[in-house]
């Protein structure tokens, strides 16, 4: 039976790097994201090496998620690994100045979207059973608070706890679950968060050495290809040049 990976948010950053990494190892790819053109580009790049199925998908739309899963061609099921990667941060300002609509968008994407896709693919993952994996993109922001993280960090805390709780329910099915929690990583994530502000992007990633999407893809591939009896519950990854800061104290 061929190995099949289903990736959400495959059009950029970690998701796109995962598409390349799993293709290198000969896996069949199901690539999803909202930007159809980028999906077609990936199909052109990778389709001569491995079977590739692309589907434009907004993970917030549960009917669309169900339809995409139901329409998966026979060669692309059952799914061996689900990479729940689609996500975003918005509203870089403090909570008291953030727009409610942007909070809703983060919740709808990072929480509801991830839940939609997981729910739709659980039967397929359970059909695969031993060796199957759900790999959820959490973040250091789900564990460590920092200014401007408000709903984004809280959404990633949900991802961590949902991953752990899934582990409990899936015990005995062979399906593994991992919360992968990266720190500072260079991708379009920062342009999305800062509304396309290139100066903010350059400031965050300049004069240091952030993780690259390929670094995260390598870890995700490692998690998905461990022996079937091994489950990494949470994998937190930071660049060597990133660490924690002291508590902030308000002084007169
Ligand atoms: P990118 O912005 O490069 O990629 C995000 C991906 O998510 C895109 O492919 C985008 O595709 C997709 N996406 C966003 N909204 C939706 C939606 N509603 N439906 C379907 N797809 C969607 O960011 P990263 O690769 O850096 O981030 C990937 C994941 O990793 C996210 O969950 C992020 O929170 C997390 N993360 C990122 C870190 C970082 O520092 N970069 C660190 C820790 C975690 P499209 O627009 O085509 O739909
Ligand atoms: C993204 C990493 O540090 O910007 O999840 O929150 S961080």
Short mmCIF file of C-alpha atoms and ligand atoms in Angstrom, two decimals:
data_model
loop_
_atom_site.label_atom_id
_atom_site.label_comp_id
_atom_site.label_asym_id
_atom_site.label_seq_id
_atom_site.Cartn_x
_atom_site.Cartn_y
_atom_site.Cartn_z
CA UNK A 1 0.00 0.00 0.00
CA UNK A 2 1.44 3.42 -0.92
CA UNK A 3 2.18 6.01 1.73
CA UNK A 4 -0.11 9.04 1.42
CA UNK A 5 0.31 12.40 3.13
CA UNK A 6 -2.51 14.96 3.30
CA UNK A 7 -1.19 18.49 3.86
CA UNK A 8 -3.24 21.57 4.66
CA UNK A 9 -1.65 24.92 3.81
CA UNK A 10 0.65 23.33 1.23
CA UNK A 11 0.93 26.56 -0.79
CA UNK A 12 3.61 28.19 1.37
CA UNK A 13 6.14 27.84 4.17
CA UNK A 14 6.15 24.59 6.19
CA UNK A 15 3.38 22.97 4.15
CA UNK A 16 5.15 23.50 0.84
CA UNK A 17 8.47 22.32 2.31
CA UNK A 18 6.68 19.18 3.57
CA UNK A 19 5.32 18.53 0.08
CA UNK A 20 8.88 18.55 -1.26
CA UNK A 21 10.28 16.45 1.62
CA UNK A 22 7.65 13.71 1.39
CA UNK A 23 7.90 13.68 -2.42
CA UNK A 24 11.66 13.13 -2.09
CA UNK A 25 10.85 9.96 -0.13
CA UNK A 26 8.31 8.74 -2.70
CA UNK A 27 5.08 9.43 -0.79
CA UNK A 28 1.84 10.21 -2.65
CA UNK A 29 0.72 13.77 -1.93
CA UNK A 30 -2.66 15.35 -1.27
CA UNK A 31 -1.98 19.08 -1.32
CA UNK A 32 -4.54 21.64 -0.20
CA UNK A 33 -4.70 25.38 0.35
CA UNK A 34 -6.76 28.29 -0.90
CA UNK A 35 -4.40 29.45 -3.68
CA UNK A 36 -5.18 27.20 -6.63
CA UNK A 37 -2.35 28.57 -8.81
CA UNK A 38 0.27 27.62 -6.25
CA UNK A 39 -1.24 24.15 -5.94
CA UNK A 40 -1.02 23.72 -9.71
CA UNK A 41 2.63 24.89 -9.63
CA UNK A 42 3.40 22.25 -7.00
CA UNK A 43 1.66 19.60 -9.07
CA UNK A 44 3.79 20.59 -12.05
CA UNK A 45 6.99 20.51 -9.98
CA UNK A 46 6.35 17.24 -8.13
CA UNK A 47 3.84 15.34 -10.28
CA UNK A 48 6.51 13.74 -12.49
CA UNK A 49 8.10 12.13 -9.40
CA UNK A 50 5.13 11.01 -7.28
CA UNK A 51 1.32 10.87 -7.54
CA UNK A 52 -0.07 14.30 -6.60
CA UNK A 53 -3.71 15.22 -5.98
CA UNK A 54 -4.48 18.91 -5.38
CA UNK A 55 -7.67 20.48 -4.04
CA UNK A 56 -8.35 24.15 -3.37
CA UNK A 57 -9.70 24.24 0.16
CA UNK A 58 -10.51 26.75 2.86
CA UNK A 59 -10.26 24.69 6.07
CA UNK A 60 -12.82 26.96 7.78
CA UNK A 61 -15.57 25.58 5.53
CA UNK A 62 -16.58 22.22 7.02
CA UNK A 63 -18.77 21.24 4.02
CA UNK A 64 -15.89 21.92 1.64
CA UNK A 65 -13.56 19.88 3.84
CA UNK A 66 -15.99 16.94 3.80
CA UNK A 67 -16.41 17.23 0.01
CA UNK A 68 -12.65 17.23 -0.61
CA UNK A 69 -12.19 14.16 1.60
CA UNK A 70 -15.10 12.32 -0.02
CA UNK A 71 -13.74 13.11 -3.50
CA UNK A 72 -10.27 11.70 -2.79
CA UNK A 73 -9.36 9.29 -5.60
CA UNK A 74 -8.91 5.65 -4.54
CA UNK A 75 -5.12 5.82 -4.99
CA UNK A 76 -4.96 8.52 -2.34
CA UNK A 77 -6.66 6.61 0.47
CA UNK A 78 -6.35 5.60 3.15
CA UNK A 79 -4.27 8.48 4.45
CA UNK A 80 -1.02 7.59 6.25
CA UNK A 81 -0.19 11.05 7.61
CA UNK A 82 -2.29 14.16 8.09
CA UNK A 83 -0.30 17.36 8.49
CA UNK A 84 -2.64 19.93 9.99
CA UNK A 85 -0.53 22.91 9.05
CA UNK A 86 -2.90 25.62 7.68
CA UNK A 87 -2.87 28.52 10.10
CA UNK A 88 -2.12 32.14 10.61
CA UNK A 89 -1.53 34.96 13.06
CA UNK A 90 -3.17 38.36 12.60
CA UNK A 91 -3.49 41.47 14.77
CA UNK A 92 0.13 42.07 15.85
CA UNK A 93 -1.01 44.91 18.14
CA UNK A 94 -1.92 44.44 21.84
CA UNK A 95 -5.26 42.77 22.65
CA UNK A 96 -6.89 46.05 23.61
CA UNK A 97 -6.33 47.40 20.09
CA UNK A 98 -6.97 44.21 18.10
CA UNK A 99 -9.96 43.89 15.78
CA UNK A 100 -12.51 41.28 16.88
CA UNK A 101 -12.83 40.12 13.28
CA UNK A 102 -9.14 39.19 13.20
CA UNK A 103 -9.52 37.23 16.45
CA UNK A 104 -12.40 35.35 14.85
CA UNK A 105 -10.33 34.60 11.73
CA UNK A 106 -7.55 33.07 13.84
CA UNK A 107 -10.01 30.96 15.83
CA UNK A 108 -11.86 29.89 12.68
CA UNK A 109 -8.63 28.87 10.93
CA UNK A 110 -6.30 27.58 13.65
CA UNK A 111 -8.94 25.87 15.78
CA UNK A 112 -12.14 25.24 13.80
CA UNK A 113 -10.28 24.53 10.55
CA UNK A 114 -7.93 22.05 12.21
CA UNK A 115 -10.85 20.33 13.91
CA UNK A 116 -12.81 20.18 10.62
CA UNK A 117 -9.99 18.43 8.78
CA UNK A 118 -9.19 16.08 11.65
CA UNK A 119 -12.83 15.02 12.00
CA UNK A 120 -13.19 14.39 8.26
CA UNK A 121 -10.00 12.31 8.02
CA UNK A 122 -10.19 10.29 11.23
CA UNK A 123 -12.01 7.35 9.55
CA UNK A 124 -9.33 7.19 6.84
CA UNK A 125 -6.48 7.39 9.36
CA UNK A 126 -8.09 4.66 11.46
CA UNK A 127 -8.50 2.52 8.37
CA UNK A 128 -4.74 2.83 7.88
CA UNK A 129 -4.25 2.13 11.60
CA UNK A 130 -0.76 1.16 12.68
CA UNK A 131 1.84 3.68 11.51
CA UNK A 132 -0.69 6.44 10.71
CA UNK A 133 -0.03 9.91 12.11
CA UNK A 134 -1.79 13.18 12.79
CA UNK A 135 0.80 15.94 12.98
CA UNK A 136 -0.58 19.23 14.20
CA UNK A 137 1.25 22.53 13.87
CA UNK A 138 1.22 24.14 17.26
CA UNK A 139 3.76 26.77 18.24
CA UNK A 140 6.00 27.92 21.07
CA UNK A 141 3.27 30.57 21.37
CA UNK A 142 0.93 27.85 22.68
CA UNK A 143 3.17 27.36 25.71
CA UNK A 144 4.93 30.67 26.30
CA UNK A 145 3.08 33.99 26.54
CA UNK A 146 4.39 37.16 24.88
CA UNK A 147 2.88 40.57 24.04
CA UNK A 148 0.70 40.56 20.94
CA UNK A 149 0.15 36.79 21.03
CA UNK A 150 -3.32 36.97 22.66
CA UNK A 151 -5.67 34.84 20.51
CA UNK A 152 -2.91 33.39 18.30
CA UNK A 153 -1.04 31.84 21.24
CA UNK A 154 -4.29 30.68 22.81
CA UNK A 155 -5.29 28.97 19.56
CA UNK A 156 -2.00 27.07 19.60
CA UNK A 157 -2.56 26.06 23.24
CA UNK A 158 -5.79 24.51 21.95
CA UNK A 159 -3.78 22.61 19.33
CA UNK A 160 -1.52 21.18 22.02
CA UNK A 161 -4.32 20.02 24.31
CA UNK A 162 -6.44 18.72 21.41
CA UNK A 163 -3.43 16.69 20.27
CA UNK A 164 -2.94 15.18 23.73
CA UNK A 165 -6.66 14.44 24.11
CA UNK A 166 -6.79 12.79 20.69
CA UNK A 167 -3.93 10.56 21.79
CA UNK A 168 -6.10 9.30 24.65
CA UNK A 169 -9.07 8.49 22.44
CA UNK A 170 -6.99 6.95 19.66
CA UNK A 171 -5.05 4.65 21.95
CA UNK A 172 -5.37 1.13 20.58
CA UNK A 173 -6.09 2.26 17.00
CA UNK A 174 -2.41 2.58 16.03
CA UNK A 175 -2.92 6.23 15.01
CA UNK A 176 -0.28 8.52 16.47
CA UNK A 177 -0.66 12.21 17.28
CA UNK A 178 2.05 14.85 17.60
CA UNK A 179 2.00 18.55 18.41
CA UNK A 180 4.94 20.10 16.53
CA UNK A 181 5.72 23.46 18.11
CA UNK A 182 8.22 25.61 16.21
CA UNK A 183 9.71 28.91 17.31
CA UNK A 184 11.00 31.70 15.09
CA UNK A 185 10.75 30.47 11.50
CA UNK A 186 11.12 32.46 8.30
CA UNK A 187 8.03 32.30 6.08
CA UNK A 188 5.14 34.34 4.71
CA UNK A 189 3.58 33.91 8.16
CA UNK A 190 5.17 37.22 9.21
CA UNK A 191 3.93 39.08 6.12
CA UNK A 192 0.40 37.79 6.79
CA UNK A 193 0.60 38.78 10.45
CA UNK A 194 1.90 42.28 9.62
CA UNK A 195 -0.45 42.93 6.68
CA UNK A 196 2.27 42.67 4.05
CA UNK A 197 4.74 44.97 5.82
CA UNK A 198 8.13 43.95 4.39
CA UNK A 199 9.99 46.14 6.92
CA UNK A 200 8.45 44.17 9.80
CA UNK A 201 9.52 40.95 8.05
CA UNK A 202 13.09 42.20 7.57
CA UNK A 203 13.28 43.39 11.19
CA UNK A 204 12.13 40.06 12.64
CA UNK A 205 14.39 37.83 10.56
CA UNK A 206 17.34 40.21 10.01
CA UNK A 207 20.54 39.93 12.07
CA UNK A 208 19.68 36.47 13.36
CA UNK A 209 19.31 32.94 12.05
CA UNK A 210 15.68 31.80 12.10
CA UNK A 211 14.53 28.28 11.34
CA UNK A 212 13.69 27.63 7.70
CA UNK A 213 10.60 25.75 6.47
CA UNK A 214 12.90 22.90 5.39
CA UNK A 215 14.09 22.50 9.01
CA UNK A 216 10.51 21.99 10.16
CA UNK A 217 9.65 19.72 7.23
CA UNK A 218 12.60 17.49 8.14
CA UNK A 219 11.30 17.13 11.71
CA UNK A 220 7.75 16.44 10.51
CA UNK A 221 9.04 13.79 8.11
CA UNK A 222 11.02 12.23 10.96
CA UNK A 223 7.91 12.12 13.18
CA UNK A 224 5.82 10.53 10.41
CA UNK A 225 8.39 7.85 9.59
CA UNK A 226 9.34 6.67 13.07
CA UNK A 227 8.69 2.99 13.81
CA UNK A 228 4.96 2.41 14.35
CA UNK A 229 5.40 1.80 18.09
CA UNK A 230 6.94 5.26 18.69
CA UNK A 231 4.80 8.39 19.32
CA UNK A 232 6.37 11.79 19.92
CA UNK A 233 3.70 13.70 21.86
CA UNK A 234 5.16 17.19 21.48
CA UNK A 235 8.18 18.44 19.61
CA UNK A 236 9.28 22.01 20.40
CA UNK A 237 11.90 23.42 18.06
CA UNK A 238 13.68 26.77 18.29
CA UNK A 239 16.55 28.26 16.36
CA UNK A 240 19.75 28.10 18.41
CA UNK A 241 19.74 31.90 18.56
CA UNK A 242 16.26 32.05 20.18
CA UNK A 243 15.56 31.54 23.92
CA UNK A 244 13.25 32.96 26.63
CA UNK A 245 13.27 36.44 28.20
CA UNK A 246 12.93 37.49 31.85
CA UNK A 247 9.48 38.39 33.23
CA UNK A 248 8.34 41.92 32.36
CA UNK A 249 7.90 44.16 35.41
CA UNK A 250 5.98 47.44 35.27
CA UNK A 251 7.93 50.06 37.30
CA UNK A 252 7.28 53.69 38.27
P1 LIG B 1 2.74 30.54 5.82
O1 LIG B 1 2.00 31.82 5.91
O2 LIG B 1 3.96 30.48 4.98
O3 LIG B 1 1.76 29.36 5.37
C1 LIG B 1 0.48 29.25 5.90
C2 LIG B 1 -0.32 28.29 5.06
O4 LIG B 1 -1.64 28.19 5.62
C3 LIG B 1 -0.49 28.76 3.63
O5 LIG B 1 -0.24 27.68 2.76
C4 LIG B 1 -1.94 29.19 3.54
O6 LIG B 1 -2.43 28.87 2.25
C5 LIG B 1 -2.59 28.28 4.58
N1 LIG B 1 -3.86 28.82 5.08
C6 LIG B 1 -4.08 29.94 5.79
N2 LIG B 1 -5.40 30.10 6.02
C7 LIG B 1 -6.02 29.04 5.43
C8 LIG B 1 -7.36 28.63 5.30
N3 LIG B 1 -8.36 29.35 5.83
N4 LIG B 1 -7.64 27.49 4.64
C9 LIG B 1 -6.64 26.75 4.10
N5 LIG B 1 -5.34 27.09 4.18
C10 LIG B 1 -5.04 28.22 4.83
O7 LIG B 1 3.09 30.15 7.33
P2 LIG B 1 3.97 28.96 7.96
O8 LIG B 1 4.31 27.94 6.98
O9 LIG B 1 5.06 29.60 8.73
O10 LIG B 1 2.92 28.40 9.02
C11 LIG B 1 2.35 27.11 8.94
C12 LIG B 1 1.81 26.75 10.30
O11 LIG B 1 2.85 26.77 11.26
C13 LIG B 1 0.73 27.70 10.84
O12 LIG B 1 -0.24 26.93 11.51
C14 LIG B 1 1.49 28.58 11.81
O13 LIG B 1 0.65 29.09 12.82
C15 LIG B 1 2.50 27.61 12.36
N6 LIG B 1 3.72 28.17 12.91
C16 LIG B 1 4.47 29.09 12.22
C17 LIG B 1 5.65 29.57 12.78
C18 LIG B 1 6.49 30.61 12.11
O14 LIG B 1 7.27 31.30 12.84
N7 LIG B 1 6.45 30.78 10.81
C19 LIG B 1 6.13 29.08 14.07
C20 LIG B 1 5.24 28.16 14.71
C21 LIG B 1 4.11 27.70 14.13
P3 LIG B 1 -3.49 29.73 1.39
O15 LIG B 1 -3.27 31.17 1.76
O16 LIG B 1 -3.16 29.39 -0.02
O17 LIG B 1 -4.80 29.19 1.83
C1 LIG B 2 4.83 31.48 15.40
C2 LIG B 2 6.01 31.65 16.28
O1 LIG B 2 7.05 33.11 18.08
O2 LIG B 2 5.85 34.23 16.27
O3 LIG B 2 3.97 30.55 15.93
O4 LIG B 2 4.67 33.03 17.97
S1 LIG B 2 5.88 33.07 17.19
#
